[in-house]
Coordinates of C-alpha atoms and ligand atoms in Angstrom, one line a residue:
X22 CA -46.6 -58.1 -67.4
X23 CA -49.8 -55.7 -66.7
X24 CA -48.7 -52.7 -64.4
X25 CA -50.8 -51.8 -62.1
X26 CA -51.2 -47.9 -61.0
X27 CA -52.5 -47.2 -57.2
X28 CA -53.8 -44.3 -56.0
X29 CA -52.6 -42.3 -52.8
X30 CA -55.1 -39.6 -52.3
X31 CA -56.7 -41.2 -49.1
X32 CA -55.3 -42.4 -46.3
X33 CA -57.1 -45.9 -47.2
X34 CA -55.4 -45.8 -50.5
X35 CA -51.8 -45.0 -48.9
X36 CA -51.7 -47.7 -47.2
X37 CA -52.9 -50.4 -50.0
X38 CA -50.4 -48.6 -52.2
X39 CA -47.5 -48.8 -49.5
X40 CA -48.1 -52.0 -48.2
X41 CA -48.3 -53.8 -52.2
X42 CA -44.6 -51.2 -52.8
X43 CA -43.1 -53.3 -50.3
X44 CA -44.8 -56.2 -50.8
X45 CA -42.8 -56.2 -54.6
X46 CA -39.8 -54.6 -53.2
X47 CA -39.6 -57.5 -51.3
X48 CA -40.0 -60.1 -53.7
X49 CA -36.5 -57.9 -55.6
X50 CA -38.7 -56.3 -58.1
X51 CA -38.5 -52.6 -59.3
X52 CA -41.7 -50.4 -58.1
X53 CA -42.2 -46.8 -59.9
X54 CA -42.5 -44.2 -56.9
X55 CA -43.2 -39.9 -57.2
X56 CA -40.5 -38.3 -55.3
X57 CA -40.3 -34.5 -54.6
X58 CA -38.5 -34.3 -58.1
X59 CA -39.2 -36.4 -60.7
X60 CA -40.7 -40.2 -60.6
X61 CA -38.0 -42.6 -59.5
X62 CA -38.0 -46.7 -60.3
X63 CA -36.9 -48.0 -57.0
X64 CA -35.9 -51.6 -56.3
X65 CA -33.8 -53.0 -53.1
X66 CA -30.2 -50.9 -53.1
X67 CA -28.6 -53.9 -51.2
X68 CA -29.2 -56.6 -53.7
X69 CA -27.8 -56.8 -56.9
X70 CA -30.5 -58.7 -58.2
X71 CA -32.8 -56.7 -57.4
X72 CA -31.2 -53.6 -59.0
X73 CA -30.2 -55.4 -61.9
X74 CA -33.9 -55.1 -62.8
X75 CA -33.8 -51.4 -62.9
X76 CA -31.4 -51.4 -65.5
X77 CA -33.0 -54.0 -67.5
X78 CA -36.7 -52.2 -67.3
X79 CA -35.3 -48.9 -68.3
X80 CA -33.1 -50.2 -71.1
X81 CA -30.1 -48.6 -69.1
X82 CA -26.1 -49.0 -69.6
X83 CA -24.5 -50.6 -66.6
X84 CA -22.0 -48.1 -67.0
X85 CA -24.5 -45.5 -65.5
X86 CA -24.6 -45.8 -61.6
X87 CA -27.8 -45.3 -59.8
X88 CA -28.9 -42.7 -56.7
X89 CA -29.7 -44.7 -53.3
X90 CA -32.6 -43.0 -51.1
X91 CA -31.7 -43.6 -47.6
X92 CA -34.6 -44.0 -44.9
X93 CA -33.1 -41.8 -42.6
X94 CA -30.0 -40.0 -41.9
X95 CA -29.0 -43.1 -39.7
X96 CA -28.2 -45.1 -42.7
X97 CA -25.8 -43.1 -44.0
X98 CA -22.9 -44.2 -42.0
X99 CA -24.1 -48.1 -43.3
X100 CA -23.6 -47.1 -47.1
X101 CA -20.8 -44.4 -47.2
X102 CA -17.5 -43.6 -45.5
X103 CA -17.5 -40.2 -44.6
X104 CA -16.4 -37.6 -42.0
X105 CA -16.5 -34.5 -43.4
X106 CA -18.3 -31.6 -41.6
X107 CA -19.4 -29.4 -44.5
X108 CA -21.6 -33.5 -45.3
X109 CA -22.5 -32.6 -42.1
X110 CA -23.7 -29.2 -42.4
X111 CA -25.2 -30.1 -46.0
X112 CA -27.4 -33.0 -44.7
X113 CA -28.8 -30.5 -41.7
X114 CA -29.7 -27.9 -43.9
X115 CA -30.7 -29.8 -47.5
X116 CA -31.8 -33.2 -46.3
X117 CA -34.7 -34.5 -47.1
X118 CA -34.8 -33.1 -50.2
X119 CA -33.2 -32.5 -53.6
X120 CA -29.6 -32.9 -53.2
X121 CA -27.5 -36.2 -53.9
X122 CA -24.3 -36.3 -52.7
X123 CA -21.7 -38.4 -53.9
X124 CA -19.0 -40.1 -51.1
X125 CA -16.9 -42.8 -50.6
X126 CA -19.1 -46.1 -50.6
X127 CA -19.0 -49.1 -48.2
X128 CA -19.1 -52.1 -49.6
X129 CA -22.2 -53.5 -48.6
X130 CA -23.4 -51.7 -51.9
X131 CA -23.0 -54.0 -54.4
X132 CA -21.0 -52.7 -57.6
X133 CA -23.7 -53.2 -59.7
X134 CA -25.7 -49.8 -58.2
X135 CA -22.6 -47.7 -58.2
X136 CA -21.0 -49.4 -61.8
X137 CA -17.9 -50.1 -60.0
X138 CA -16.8 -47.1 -58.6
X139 CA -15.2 -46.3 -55.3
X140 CA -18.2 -43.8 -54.7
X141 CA -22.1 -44.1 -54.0
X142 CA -24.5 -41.3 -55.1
X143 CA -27.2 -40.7 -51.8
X144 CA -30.2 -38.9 -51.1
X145 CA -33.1 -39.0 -48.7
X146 CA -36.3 -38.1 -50.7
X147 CA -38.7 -35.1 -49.2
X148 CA -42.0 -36.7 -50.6
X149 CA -44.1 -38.2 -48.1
X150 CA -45.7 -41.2 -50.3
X151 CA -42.2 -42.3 -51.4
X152 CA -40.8 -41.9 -47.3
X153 CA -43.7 -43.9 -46.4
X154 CA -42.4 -46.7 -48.9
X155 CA -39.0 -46.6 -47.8
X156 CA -39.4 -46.2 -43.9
X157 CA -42.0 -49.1 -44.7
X158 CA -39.1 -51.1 -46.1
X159 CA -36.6 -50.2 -44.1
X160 CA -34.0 -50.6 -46.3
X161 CA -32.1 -48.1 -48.9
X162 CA -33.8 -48.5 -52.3
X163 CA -31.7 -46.9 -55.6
X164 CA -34.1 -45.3 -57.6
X165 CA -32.8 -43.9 -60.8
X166 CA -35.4 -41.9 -62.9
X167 CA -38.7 -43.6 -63.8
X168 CA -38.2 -43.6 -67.9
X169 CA -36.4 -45.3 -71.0
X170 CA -32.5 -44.4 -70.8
X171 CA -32.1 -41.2 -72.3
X172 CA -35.4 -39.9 -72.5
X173 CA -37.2 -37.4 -71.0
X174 CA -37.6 -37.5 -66.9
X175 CA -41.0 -38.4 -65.5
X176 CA -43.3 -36.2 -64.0
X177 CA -46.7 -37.8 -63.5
X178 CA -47.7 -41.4 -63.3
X179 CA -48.9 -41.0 -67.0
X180 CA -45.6 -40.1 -67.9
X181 CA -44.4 -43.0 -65.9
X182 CA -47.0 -45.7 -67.7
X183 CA -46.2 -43.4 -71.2
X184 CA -42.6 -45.2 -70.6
X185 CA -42.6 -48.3 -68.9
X186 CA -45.8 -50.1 -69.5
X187 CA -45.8 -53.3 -69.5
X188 CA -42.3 -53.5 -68.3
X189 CA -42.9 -52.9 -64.1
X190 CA -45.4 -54.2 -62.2
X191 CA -46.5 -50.9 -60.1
X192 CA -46.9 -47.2 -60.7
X193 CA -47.6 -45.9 -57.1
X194 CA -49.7 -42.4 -58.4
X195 CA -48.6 -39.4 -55.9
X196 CA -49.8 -36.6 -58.0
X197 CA -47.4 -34.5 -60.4
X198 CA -44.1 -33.6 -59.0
X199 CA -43.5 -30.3 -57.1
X200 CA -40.0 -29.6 -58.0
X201 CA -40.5 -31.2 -61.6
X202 CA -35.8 -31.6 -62.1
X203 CA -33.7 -34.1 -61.0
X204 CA -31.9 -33.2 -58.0
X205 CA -28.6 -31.4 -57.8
X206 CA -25.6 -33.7 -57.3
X207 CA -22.7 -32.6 -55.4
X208 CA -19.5 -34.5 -55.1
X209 CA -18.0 -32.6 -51.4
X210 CA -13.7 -32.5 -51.6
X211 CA -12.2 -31.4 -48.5
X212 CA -13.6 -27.9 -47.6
X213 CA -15.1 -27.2 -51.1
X214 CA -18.0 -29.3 -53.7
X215 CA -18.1 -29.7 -57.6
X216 CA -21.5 -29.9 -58.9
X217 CA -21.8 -32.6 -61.5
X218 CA -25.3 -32.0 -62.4
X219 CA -26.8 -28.5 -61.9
X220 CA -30.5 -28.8 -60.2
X221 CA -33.0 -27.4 -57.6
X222 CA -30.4 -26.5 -55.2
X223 CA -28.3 -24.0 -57.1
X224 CA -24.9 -22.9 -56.4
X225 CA -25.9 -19.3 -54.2
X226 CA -28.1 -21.9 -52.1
X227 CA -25.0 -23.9 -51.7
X228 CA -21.8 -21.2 -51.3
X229 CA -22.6 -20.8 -47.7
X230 CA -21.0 -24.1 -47.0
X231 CA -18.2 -23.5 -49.1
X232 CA -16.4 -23.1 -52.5
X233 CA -18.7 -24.4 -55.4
X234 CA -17.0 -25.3 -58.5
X235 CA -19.0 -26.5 -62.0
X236 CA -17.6 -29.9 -62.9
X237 CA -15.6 -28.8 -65.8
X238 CA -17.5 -28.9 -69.7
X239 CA -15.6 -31.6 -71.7
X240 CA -14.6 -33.1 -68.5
X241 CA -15.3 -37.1 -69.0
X242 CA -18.6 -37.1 -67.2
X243 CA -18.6 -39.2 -63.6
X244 CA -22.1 -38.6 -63.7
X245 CA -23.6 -39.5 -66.7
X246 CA -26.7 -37.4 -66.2
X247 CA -24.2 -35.0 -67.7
X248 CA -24.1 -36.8 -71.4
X249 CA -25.2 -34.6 -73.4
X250 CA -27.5 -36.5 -75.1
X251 CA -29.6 -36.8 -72.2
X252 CA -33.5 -35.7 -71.3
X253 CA -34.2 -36.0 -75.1
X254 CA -37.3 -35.5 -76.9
X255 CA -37.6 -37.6 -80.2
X256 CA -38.3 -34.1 -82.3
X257 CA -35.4 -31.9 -83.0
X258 CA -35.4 -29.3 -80.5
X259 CA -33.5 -25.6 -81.3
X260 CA -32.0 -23.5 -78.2
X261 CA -32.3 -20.5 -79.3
X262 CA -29.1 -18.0 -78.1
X263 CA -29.9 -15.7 -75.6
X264 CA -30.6 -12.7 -77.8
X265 CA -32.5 -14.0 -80.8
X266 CA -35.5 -12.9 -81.1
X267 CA -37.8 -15.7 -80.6
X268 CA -41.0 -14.3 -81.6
X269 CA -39.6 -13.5 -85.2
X270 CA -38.5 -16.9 -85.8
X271 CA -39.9 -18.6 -88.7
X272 CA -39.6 -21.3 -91.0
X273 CA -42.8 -21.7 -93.0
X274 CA -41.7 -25.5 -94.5
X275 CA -41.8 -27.1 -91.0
X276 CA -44.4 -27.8 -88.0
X277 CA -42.9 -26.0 -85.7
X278 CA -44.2 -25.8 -82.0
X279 CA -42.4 -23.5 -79.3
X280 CA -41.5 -23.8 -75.7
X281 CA -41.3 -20.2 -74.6
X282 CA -40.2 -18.7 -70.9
X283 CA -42.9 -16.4 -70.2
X284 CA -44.7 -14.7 -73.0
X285 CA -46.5 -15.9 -76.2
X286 CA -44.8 -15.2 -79.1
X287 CA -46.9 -13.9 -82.2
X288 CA -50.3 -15.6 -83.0
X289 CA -50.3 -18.1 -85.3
X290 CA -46.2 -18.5 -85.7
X291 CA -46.0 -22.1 -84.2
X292 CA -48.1 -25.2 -84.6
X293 CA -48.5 -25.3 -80.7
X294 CA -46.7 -23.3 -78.2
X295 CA -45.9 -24.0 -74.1
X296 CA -45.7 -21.4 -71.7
X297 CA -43.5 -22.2 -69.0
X298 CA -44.4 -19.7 -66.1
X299 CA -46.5 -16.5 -67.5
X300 CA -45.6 -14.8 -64.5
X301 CA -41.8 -15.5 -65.2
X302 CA -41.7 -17.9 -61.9
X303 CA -38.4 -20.3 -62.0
X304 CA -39.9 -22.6 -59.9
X305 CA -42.7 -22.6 -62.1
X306 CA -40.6 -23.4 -64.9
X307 CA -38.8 -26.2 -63.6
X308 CA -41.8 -28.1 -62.2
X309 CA -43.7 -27.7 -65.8
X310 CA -40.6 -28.1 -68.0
X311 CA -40.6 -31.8 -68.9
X312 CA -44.6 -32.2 -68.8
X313 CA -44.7 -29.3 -71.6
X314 CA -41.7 -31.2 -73.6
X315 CA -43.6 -33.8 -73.8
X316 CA -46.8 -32.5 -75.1
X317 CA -44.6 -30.8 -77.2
X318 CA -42.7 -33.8 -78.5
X319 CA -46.0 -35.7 -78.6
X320 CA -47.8 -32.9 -81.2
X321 CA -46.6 -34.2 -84.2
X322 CA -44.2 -31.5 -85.1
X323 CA -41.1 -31.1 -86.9
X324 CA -39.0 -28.6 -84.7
X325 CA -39.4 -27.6 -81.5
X326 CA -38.0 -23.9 -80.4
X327 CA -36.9 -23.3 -77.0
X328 CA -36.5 -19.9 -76.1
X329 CA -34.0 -19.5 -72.9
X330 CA -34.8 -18.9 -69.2
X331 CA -32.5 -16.6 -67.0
X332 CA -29.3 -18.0 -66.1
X333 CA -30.1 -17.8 -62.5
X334 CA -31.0 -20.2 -59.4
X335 CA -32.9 -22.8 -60.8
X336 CA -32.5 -21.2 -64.4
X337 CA -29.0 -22.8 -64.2
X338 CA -31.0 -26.4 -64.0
X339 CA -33.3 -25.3 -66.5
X340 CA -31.1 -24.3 -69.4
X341 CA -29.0 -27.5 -68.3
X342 CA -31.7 -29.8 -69.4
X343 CA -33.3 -27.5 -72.3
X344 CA -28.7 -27.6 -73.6
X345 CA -29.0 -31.6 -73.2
X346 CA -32.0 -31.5 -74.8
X347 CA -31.2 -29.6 -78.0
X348 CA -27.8 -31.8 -78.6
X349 CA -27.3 -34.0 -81.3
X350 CA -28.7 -37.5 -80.7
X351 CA -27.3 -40.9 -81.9
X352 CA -29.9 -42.3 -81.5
Ligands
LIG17 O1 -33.9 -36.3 -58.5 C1 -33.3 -37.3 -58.7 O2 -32.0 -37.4 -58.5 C2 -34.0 -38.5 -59.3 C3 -35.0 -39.1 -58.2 C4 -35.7 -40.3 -58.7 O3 -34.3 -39.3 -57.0 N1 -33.1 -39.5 -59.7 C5 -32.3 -39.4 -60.8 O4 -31.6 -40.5 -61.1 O5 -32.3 -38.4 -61.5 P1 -30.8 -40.8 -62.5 O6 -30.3 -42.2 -62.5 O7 -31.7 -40.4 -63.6 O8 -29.6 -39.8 -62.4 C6 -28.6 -40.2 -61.5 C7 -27.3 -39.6 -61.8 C8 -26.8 -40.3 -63.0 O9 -26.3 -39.3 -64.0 C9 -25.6 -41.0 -62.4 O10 -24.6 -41.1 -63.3 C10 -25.2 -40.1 -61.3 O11 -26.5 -39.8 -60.8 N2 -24.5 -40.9 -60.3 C11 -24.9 -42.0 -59.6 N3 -23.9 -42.4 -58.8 C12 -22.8 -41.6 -59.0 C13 -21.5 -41.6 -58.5 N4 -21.0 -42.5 -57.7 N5 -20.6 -40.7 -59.0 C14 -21.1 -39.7 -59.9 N6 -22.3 -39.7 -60.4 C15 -23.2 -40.7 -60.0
LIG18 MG1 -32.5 -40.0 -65.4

């Protein structure tokens, strides 16, 4: 299959690229799309074999349910069961954007996107190239992220093609991604919310609307985003402890390259070293992290050495990926 990667810098090329989106969404295949956070590979949300391609192009477990994108707000009374006013109050203030919530499902969403369970992941995307896709379709499309299972998220369209060549029919290109982490998923119970996977929307941005709880660490994961062998590079990646000096690290046998916060460490030390934000910007951070991983992973090198990030706001998200990151793999 030859993938096919449209532009959407004009208005010209918008509509191409939207029209030719729907035009394969249609026929129930996956389409690659940018979303305010990372790529996403969309398909149809209401047929099962439609989705069932996601999961087959991405090499994904079944047992791993997917995020639907609602159009608008309207649709979410069509795909979840929920009457909850702190939903409510979340989906005024977050919505579009990067928070998923995870409610009670109806069951016009086939089992396939939610692997069985009584509860469907939703979101309404803030990127206007993947709203003009889905308000072009008029449907809810789920839209897990755009790379092999258990590697690292996609960024770019490069990133996207770097993946998945081959395997999807359209990358639709809408530049890198602002926000650059997957969004924050929230599971709302009663008056409070456990968040199963830390991301742009931190827990201060989220206490107004009540008590914030951590899912639990060794907790069997509900969302497996939480495994912790997720977001992996292929090299060996070391988190070093908050503390250690990373600029004295050194281990002469290996090619070691470094992913630092915001200052270099000592000349000639690594192989290759990223920066993530010189001006020690979170936001910064996040939306560079996974494109510097992977020029990092893509170097050729032996090790990589993260140093942390503040365990603040987004730093939370951050140093959730870099931990997944720097677990032991299986694979
Ligand atoms: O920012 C994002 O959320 C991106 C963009 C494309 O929207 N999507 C994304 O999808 O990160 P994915 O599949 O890579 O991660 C979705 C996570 C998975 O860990 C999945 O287990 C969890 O959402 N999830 C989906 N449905 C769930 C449910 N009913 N209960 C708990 N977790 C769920
Ligand atoms: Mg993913």
């Amino acid at each position: 299959m030859k993938t096919e990667i449209l532009p959407t810098n004009s208005s010209a090329e918008l509509t191409h690229a939207v029209a030719r989106a729907v035009e394969i969404l249609t026929a129930g295949e996956p389409v690659a799309l940018p979303t305010e956070t990372v790529y996403g590979l969309a398909a149809d949300a209401l047929r099962a074999d439609a989705a069932v391609k996601i999961f087959e192009a991405k090499q994904r477990p079944f047992f791993d349910p997917l995020i639907v994108h609602l159009p608008d707000v309207g649709w979410l009374d069509r795909i979840t069961r929920t009457d909850s006013p702190t939903v409510a109050k979340l989906i005024e203030k977050f919505w579009p954007g990067p928070l998923t919530l995870v409610l009670p499902r109806r069951d016009i969403v086939p089992d396939l996107v939610t692997s069985g369970l009584g509860t469907v992941a939703v979101r309404m995307s803030a990127h206007p190239v993947f709203q003009s896709v889905v308000s072009a379709f008029g449907k809810p499309l789920a839209a897990p992220s755009a790379n092999p299972f258990g590697r690292i998220s996609p960024t770019t369209a490069q990133h996207v093609q770097d993946g998945l060549d081959g395997r999807i029919q359209l990358i639709v290109d809408g530049g890198p991604c602002a926000v650059g982490i997957e969004s924050t998923i929230v599971a709302v119970e009663g008056e409070g919310m456990r968040i199963l996977r830390a991301g742009p929307i931190s827990a201060e941005d989220l206490a107004p609307f009540g008590e914030v709880h951590f899912q639990k660490a060794g907790a069997t994961p509900e969302a497996p985003g939480q495994l912790k062998s997720h977001y992996a590079p292929r090299t060996p990646l070391r988190l070093l402890a908050p503390g250690i000096h990373f600029r004295a690290y050194s281990d002469g046998a290996k090619r070691i390259g470094s992913l630092a916060f915001d200052a270099p460490s000592k000349p000639g030390a690594f192989v290759c070293e990223e920066i993530l934000s010189s001006t020690s910007d979170l936001r910064e951070a996040a939306a560079t992290l996974f494109a510097k991983l992977r020029r990092l992973d893509d170097a050729g090198l032996d090790l990589i050495i993260a140093e942390p990030v503040p365990e603040h706001g987004l730093g939370i998200a951050i140093m959730d990926r870099l931990r997944k990151a720097a677990a032991d793999r299986a694979d």
